PDB file of C-alpha atoms in Angstrom:
ATOM      1  CA  MET Y 378      -2.123 -24.754   6.654  1.00 54.00           C
ATOM      2  CA  LEU Y 379       1.292 -26.074   7.619  1.00 63.00           C
ATOM      3  CA  GLU Y 380       0.341 -26.200  11.325  1.00 70.00           C
ATOM      4  CA  MET Y 381       3.705 -24.856  12.439  1.00 68.00           C
ATOM      5  CA  GLU Y 382       2.477 -21.809  14.373  1.00 69.00           C
ATOM      6  CA  GLU Y 383       2.737 -23.507  17.797  1.00 69.00           C
ATOM      7  CA  GLU Y 384       6.199 -24.888  17.107  1.00 71.00           C
ATOM      8  CA  TYR Y 385       7.612 -21.691  15.571  1.00 74.00           C
ATOM      9  CA  GLU Y 386       5.845 -18.873  17.321  1.00 75.00           C
ATOM     10  CA  GLY Y 387       8.383 -16.245  16.323  1.00 76.00           C
ATOM     11  CA  ASN Y 388       9.252 -13.096  18.253  1.00 79.00           C
ATOM     12  CA  VAL Y 389       6.220 -12.196  20.387  1.00 78.00           C
ATOM     13  CA  GLU Y 390       7.418  -8.723  21.409  1.00 81.00           C
ATOM     14  CA  ALA Y 391       8.998  -6.521  18.725  1.00 80.00           C
ATOM     15  CA  THR Y 392      12.104  -5.213  20.493  1.00 81.00           C
ATOM     16  CA  GLY Y 393      14.059  -4.183  17.413  1.00 81.00           C
ATOM     17  CA  GLU Y 394      16.775  -6.753  17.959  1.00 83.00           C
ATOM     18  CA  ASP Y 395      17.671  -9.185  15.187  1.00 82.00           C
ATOM     19  CA  PHE Y 396      15.647 -12.387  15.502  1.00 82.00           C
ATOM     20  CA  SER Y 397      16.286 -15.666  13.739  1.00 80.00           C
ATOM     21  CA  VAL Y 398      14.177 -18.746  14.324  1.00 81.00           C
ATOM     22  CA  GLU Y 399      16.079 -21.849  15.412  1.00 81.00           C
ATOM     23  CA  PRO Y 400      15.152 -25.288  14.018  1.00 80.00           C
ATOM     24  CA  ALA Y 401      13.274 -27.607  16.364  1.00 76.00           C
ATOM     25  CA  GLU Y 402      13.803 -31.343  16.611  1.00 77.00           C
ATOM     26  CA  SER Y 403      10.676 -32.479  14.775  1.00 78.00           C
ATOM     27  CA  ARG Y 404      10.438 -30.133  11.764  1.00 80.00           C
ATOM     28  CA  ARG Y 405      12.581 -27.368  10.427  1.00 83.00           C
ATOM     29  CA  PRO Y 406      11.034 -23.880  10.109  1.00 83.00           C
ATOM     30  CA  PHE Y 407       9.445 -22.677   6.892  1.00 84.00           C
ATOM     31  CA  ARG Y 408      12.254 -21.205   4.801  1.00 87.00           C
ATOM     32  CA  ALA Y 409      11.736 -18.298   2.424  1.00 89.00           C
ATOM     33  CA  LEU Y 410      14.043 -16.143   0.327  1.00 91.00           C
ATOM     34  CA  LEU Y 411      13.698 -12.384   0.023  1.00 89.00           C
ATOM     35  CA  ASP Y 412      13.458 -11.250  -3.592  1.00 91.00           C
ATOM     36  CA  VAL Y 413      13.578  -7.455  -3.677  1.00 89.00           C
ATOM     37  CA  GLY Y 414      13.309  -7.184  -7.452  1.00 90.00           C
ATOM     38  CA  LEU Y 415      14.187  -3.725  -8.709  1.00 91.00           C
ATOM     39  CA  ILE Y 416      13.907  -2.030  -5.312  1.00 88.00           C
ATOM     40  CA  ARG Y 417      17.044  -0.233  -4.171  1.00 88.00           C
ATOM     41  CA  THR Y 418      18.453  -1.998  -1.168  1.00 86.00           C
ATOM     42  CA  THR Y 419      19.353   1.029   0.903  1.00 87.00           C
ATOM     43  CA  THR Y 420      19.572   0.829   4.670  1.00 85.00           C
ATOM     44  CA  GLY Y 421      16.140   1.314   6.235  1.00 85.00           C
ATOM     45  CA  ASN Y 422      14.137   0.620   3.076  1.00 88.00           C
ATOM     46  CA  HIS Y 423      10.529  -0.514   3.596  1.00 86.00           C
ATOM     47  CA  VAL Y 424      11.265  -3.940   2.145  1.00 90.00           C
ATOM     48  CA  PHE Y 425      13.558  -4.622   5.099  1.00 89.00           C
ATOM     49  CA  GLY Y 426      10.760  -3.632   7.462  1.00 87.00           C
ATOM     50  CA  ALA Y 427       8.649  -6.321   5.804  1.00 88.00           C
ATOM     51  CA  LEU Y 428      11.578  -8.722   6.181  1.00 88.00           C
ATOM     52  CA  LYS Y 429      11.749  -7.934   9.907  1.00 88.00           C
ATOM     53  CA  GLY Y 430       8.017  -8.600  10.232  1.00 86.00           C
ATOM     54  CA  ALA Y 431       8.364 -11.954   8.474  1.00 86.00           C
ATOM     55  CA  LEU Y 432      11.311 -12.879  10.711  1.00 87.00           C
ATOM     56  CA  ASP Y 433       9.370 -11.922  13.828  1.00 85.00           C
ATOM     57  CA  GLY Y 434       6.474 -14.012  12.511  1.00 83.00           C
ATOM     58  CA  GLY Y 435       8.614 -17.160  12.625  1.00 83.00           C
ATOM     59  CA  LEU Y 436       9.877 -17.556   9.071  1.00 86.00           C
ATOM     60  CA  ASP Y 437      13.436 -18.653   8.399  1.00 88.00           C
ATOM     61  CA  ILE Y 438      14.861 -16.111   5.948  1.00 89.00           C
ATOM     62  CA  PRO Y 439      18.605 -15.810   5.380  1.00 90.00           C
ATOM     63  CA  HIS Y 440      19.509 -12.165   6.033  1.00 88.00           C
ATOM     64  CA  SER Y 441      21.974  -9.728   7.481  1.00 87.00           C
ATOM     65  CA  ASP Y 442      21.048  -6.980   9.918  1.00 86.00           C
ATOM     66  CA  LYS Y 443      23.101  -4.438   7.930  1.00 88.00           C
ATOM     67  CA  ARG Y 444      20.070  -3.118   6.053  1.00 86.00           C
ATOM     68  CA  PHE Y 445      17.681  -2.715   8.990  1.00 87.00           C
ATOM     69  CA  ALA Y 446      16.863   0.812  10.121  1.00 87.00           C
ATOM     70  CA  GLY Y 447      19.203   1.702  12.960  1.00 86.00           C
ATOM     71  CA  PHE Y 448      22.299  -0.069  11.652  1.00 87.00           C
ATOM     72  CA  SER Y 449      25.381   2.097  12.070  1.00 87.00           C
ATOM     73  CA  LYS Y 450      28.181   1.827   9.501  1.00 87.00           C
ATOM     74  CA  ASP Y 451      30.656   3.293  11.960  1.00 89.00           C
ATOM     75  CA  SER Y 452      30.130   0.845  14.815  1.00 88.00           C
ATOM     76  CA  LYS Y 453      28.934  -1.948  12.486  1.00 89.00           C
ATOM     77  CA  GLN Y 454      26.114  -2.788  14.902  1.00 89.00           C
ATOM     78  CA  LEU Y 455      22.352  -2.596  14.887  1.00 87.00           C
ATOM     79  CA  ASP Y 456      20.959  -0.101  17.385  1.00 87.00           C
ATOM     80  CA  ALA Y 457      17.904  -2.021  18.609  1.00 86.00           C
ATOM     81  CA  GLU Y 458      16.280   1.068  20.176  1.00 88.00           C
ATOM     82  CA  VAL Y 459      16.354   3.014  16.897  1.00 89.00           C
ATOM     83  CA  HIS Y 460      15.003  -0.009  15.042  1.00 88.00           C
ATOM     84  CA  ARG Y 461      12.230  -0.406  17.639  1.00 89.00           C
ATOM     85  CA  LYS Y 462      11.348   3.271  17.169  1.00 90.00           C
ATOM     86  CA  TYR Y 463      10.846   2.664  13.444  1.00 90.00           C
ATOM     87  CA  ILE Y 464       8.778  -0.494  14.053  1.00 89.00           C
ATOM     88  CA  TYR Y 465       6.367   1.378  16.317  1.00 90.00           C
ATOM     89  CA  GLY Y 466       6.143   4.523  14.156  1.00 90.00           C
ATOM     90  CA  GLY Y 467       8.366   6.811  16.216  1.00 91.00           C
ATOM     91  CA  HIS Y 468       9.663   8.519  13.082  1.00 91.00           C
ATOM     92  CA  VAL Y 469       6.071   9.310  12.031  1.00 92.00           C
ATOM     93  CA  ALA Y 470       5.315  10.703  15.492  1.00 93.00           C
ATOM     94  CA  ALA Y 471       8.415  12.914  15.319  1.00 93.00           C
ATOM     95  CA  TYR Y 472       7.340  14.186  11.893  1.00 94.00           C
ATOM     96  CA  MET Y 473       3.838  14.872  13.242  1.00 93.00           C
ATOM     97  CA  ARG Y 474       5.267  16.921  16.112  1.00 93.00           C
ATOM     98  CA  THR Y 475       7.542  18.881  13.765  1.00 94.00           C
ATOM     99  CA  LEU Y 476       4.709  19.694  11.379  1.00 92.00           C
ATOM    100  CA  MET Y 477       2.362  20.593  14.215  1.00 91.00           C
ATOM    101  CA  GLU Y 478       4.823  23.219  15.485  1.00 92.00           C
ATOM    102  CA  ASP Y 479       6.163  24.561  12.181  1.00 93.00           C
ATOM    103  CA  GLU Y 480       3.330  24.237   9.650  1.00 92.00           C
ATOM    104  CA  PRO Y 481      -0.083  23.546  11.246  1.00 90.00           C
ATOM    105  CA  GLU Y 482      -2.011  23.790   7.944  1.00 93.00           C
ATOM    106  CA  LYS Y 483       0.271  21.215   6.311  1.00 93.00           C
ATOM    107  CA  TYR Y 484      -0.158  19.010   9.398  1.00 92.00           C
ATOM    108  CA  GLN Y 485      -3.946  19.264   9.000  1.00 92.00           C
ATOM    109  CA  SER Y 486      -3.788  18.146   5.368  1.00 92.00           C
ATOM    110  CA  HIS Y 487      -1.144  15.401   5.749  1.00 91.00           C
ATOM    111  CA  PHE Y 488      -2.614  13.780   8.847  1.00 92.00           C
ATOM    112  CA  SER Y 489      -6.323  14.476   8.313  1.00 92.00           C
ATOM    113  CA  GLU Y 490      -7.282  10.781   8.608  1.00 92.00           C
ATOM    114  CA  TYR Y 491      -5.262  10.438  11.809  1.00 92.00           C
ATOM    115  CA  ILE Y 492      -6.983  13.545  13.228  1.00 91.00           C
ATOM    116  CA  LYS Y 493     -10.449  12.185  12.306  1.00 93.00           C
ATOM    117  CA  LYS Y 494      -9.693   8.960  14.176  1.00 91.00           C
ATOM    118  CA  GLY Y 495      -8.277  10.811  17.199  1.00 91.00           C
ATOM    119  CA  ILE Y 496      -4.690   9.618  16.754  1.00 90.00           C
ATOM    120  CA  ASP Y 497      -2.022  12.067  17.818  1.00 90.00           C
ATOM    121  CA  ALA Y 498       1.770  11.785  17.973  1.00 90.00           C
ATOM    122  CA  ASP Y 499       1.734  10.323  21.490  1.00 91.00           C
ATOM    123  CA  SER Y 500      -0.743   7.531  20.683  1.00 92.00           C
ATOM    124  CA  ILE Y 501       0.942   6.146  17.548  1.00 92.00           C
ATOM    125  CA  GLU Y 502       3.085   3.630  19.436  1.00 91.00           C
ATOM    126  CA  GLY Y 503       0.038   2.314  21.293  1.00 91.00           C
ATOM    127  CA  MET Y 504      -1.836   1.983  17.996  1.00 92.00           C
ATOM    128  CA  TYR Y 505       0.967  -0.124  16.500  1.00 90.00           C
ATOM    129  CA  LYS Y 506       1.133  -2.301  19.628  1.00 91.00           C
ATOM    130  CA  ARG Y 507      -2.627  -2.959  19.338  1.00 91.00           C
ATOM    131  CA  VAL Y 508      -2.186  -3.831  15.645  1.00 89.00           C
ATOM    132  CA  HIS Y 509       0.648  -6.261  16.449  1.00 87.00           C
ATOM    133  CA  ALA Y 510      -1.479  -7.873  19.179  1.00 88.00           C
ATOM    134  CA  ALA Y 511      -4.475  -8.184  16.837  1.00 89.00           C
ATOM    135  CA  ILE Y 512      -2.347  -9.841  14.154  1.00 84.00           C
ATOM    136  CA  ARG Y 513      -0.936 -12.259  16.741  1.00 83.00           C
ATOM    137  CA  ALA Y 514      -4.453 -13.089  17.951  1.00 85.00           C
ATOM    138  CA  ASP Y 515      -5.872 -13.751  14.460  1.00 84.00           C
ATOM    139  CA  PRO Y 516      -3.399 -13.680  11.555  1.00 80.00           C
ATOM    140  CA  THR Y 517      -5.946 -14.512   8.842  1.00 83.00           C
ATOM    141  CA  GLN Y 518      -6.387 -11.850   6.198  1.00 83.00           C
ATOM    142  CA  LYS Y 519      -9.573  -9.826   6.559  1.00 82.00           C
ATOM    143  CA  ARG Y 520     -11.548  -8.794   3.501  1.00 83.00           C
ATOM    144  CA  SER Y 521     -12.037  -5.082   3.057  1.00 80.00           C
ATOM    145  CA  GLU Y 522     -15.362  -3.574   4.107  1.00 84.00           C
ATOM    146  CA  LYS Y 523     -15.114  -1.099   1.250  1.00 83.00           C
ATOM    147  CA  GLN Y 524     -18.124  -1.164  -1.049  1.00 83.00           C
ATOM    148  CA  PRO Y 525     -17.406  -1.821  -4.728  1.00 79.00           C
ATOM    149  CA  PRO Y 526     -18.179   1.115  -7.020  1.00 77.00           C
ATOM    150  CA  LYS Y 527     -21.786   1.237  -8.206  1.00 81.00           C
ATOM    151  CA  GLU Y 528     -20.843   1.962 -11.790  1.00 82.00           C
ATOM    152  CA  HIS Y 529     -17.606   1.212 -13.556  1.00 79.00           C
ATOM    153  CA  LYS Y 530     -15.795   4.354 -14.746  1.00 80.00           C
ATOM    154  CA  ARG Y 531     -15.372   4.309 -18.467  1.00 81.00           C
ATOM    155  CA  PHE Y 532     -12.639   6.424 -20.020  1.00 86.00           C
ATOM    156  CA  ASN Y 533     -13.268   5.414 -23.625  1.00 87.00           C
ATOM    157  CA  LEU Y 534     -16.473   5.262 -25.639  1.00 85.00           C
ATOM    158  CA  LYS Y 535     -18.586   2.157 -25.564  1.00 86.00           C
ATOM    159  CA  ARG Y 536     -18.262   0.084 -28.725  1.00 91.00           C
ATOM    160  CA  LEU Y 537     -21.377   0.368 -30.861  1.00 92.00           C
ATOM    161  CA  THR Y 538     -23.062  -2.598 -32.491  1.00 95.00           C
ATOM    162  CA  TYR Y 539     -23.421  -2.843 -36.261  1.00 96.00           C
ATOM    163  CA  GLU Y 540     -27.059  -1.697 -36.130  1.00 96.00           C
ATOM    164  CA  GLU Y 541     -26.168   1.284 -33.915  1.00 95.00           C
ATOM    165  CA  ARG Y 542     -23.324   2.320 -36.258  1.00 95.00           C
ATOM    166  CA  LYS Y 543     -25.615   1.977 -39.274  1.00 97.00           C
ATOM    167  CA  ALA Y 544     -28.355   4.070 -37.623  1.00 97.00           C
ATOM    168  CA  LYS Y 545     -25.822   6.728 -36.646  1.00 96.00           C
ATOM    169  CA  LEU Y 546     -24.493   6.883 -40.223  1.00 96.00           C
ATOM    170  CA  ILE Y 547     -28.011   7.267 -41.652  1.00 97.00           C
ATOM    171  CA  GLU Y 548     -28.733  10.005 -39.105  1.00 96.00           C
ATOM    172  CA  ARG Y 549     -25.545  11.891 -40.095  1.00 95.00           C
ATOM    173  CA  LEU Y 550     -26.311  11.522 -43.813  1.00 95.00           C
ATOM    174  CA  ASN Y 551     -29.864  12.813 -43.291  1.00 95.00           C
ATOM    175  CA  ALA Y 552     -28.515  15.778 -41.309  1.00 94.00           C
ATOM    176  CA  LEU Y 553     -25.921  16.463 -44.010  1.00 93.00           C
ATOM    177  CA  ASN Y 554     -28.564  16.229 -46.782  1.00 92.00           C
ATOM    178  CA  ALA Y 555     -30.863  18.522 -44.836  1.00 92.00           C
ATOM    179  CA  ALA Y 556     -28.049  21.054 -44.406  1.00 89.00           C
ATOM    180  CA  VAL Y 557     -27.197  20.916 -48.142  1.00 88.00           C
ATOM    181  CA  GLY Y 558     -30.884  21.272 -49.029  1.00 81.00           C
ATOM    182  CA  ALA Y 559     -31.187  24.313 -46.773  1.00 77.00           C
ATOM    183  CA  ASP Y 560     -28.117  25.909 -48.429  1.00 72.00           C
ATOM    184  CA  ASP Y 561     -29.651  25.355 -51.896  1.00 70.00           C
ATOM    185  CA  ASP Y 562     -32.895  27.041 -50.796  1.00 67.00           C
ATOM    186  CA  GLU Y 563     -30.972  30.065 -49.485  1.00 67.00           C
ATOM    187  CA  ASP Y 564     -28.976  30.332 -52.741  1.00 64.00           C
ATOM    188  CA  GLU Y 565     -32.219  30.333 -54.824  1.00 65.00           C
ATOM    189  CA  ASP Y 566     -33.741  33.017 -52.571  1.00 62.00           C
ATOM    190  CA  ASP Y 567     -30.693  35.255 -52.986  1.00 60.00           C
ATOM    191  CA  GLU Y 568     -30.959  35.229 -56.799  1.00 58.00           C
TER     192      GLU Y 568
END
């Protein structure tokens, strides 16, 4: 589209360090602003992970590294190794290991899709590296292979046409008249 991907390649290897794209001589980088909306801007929030991905992709977004995962309030510095661990799913791998040891049945239910695909705690980082490489190779959005539902779920009744409503009313009146007629016949038989 803008044909800026060669000029502003971004951060090729996600190291966890803060990355800001520098303007080149011919064109300045594409500038964007992060609008978090109503999301709470706590340190390590997912929205800042998306911000880091956009920065590594070569966008120029004004930011501070204070909200990235791994920022320490005490030392007022970003720990790049902790941030890298979060980028490559190290926190998920640690949770998988904890669940595997403490609650195996909960591990089976929480990570059933991972187990089906043969992904364990040790292979999560490799999976994320392959995903990053695939996005770098072809960043175009792929359409989902998921089949659309055969029939639309309907949670309310279908609206009837005038003729259908009229026929339904006549059917109810006939049933009501038949029921009243049957009651009259029973009353005459009792007397």
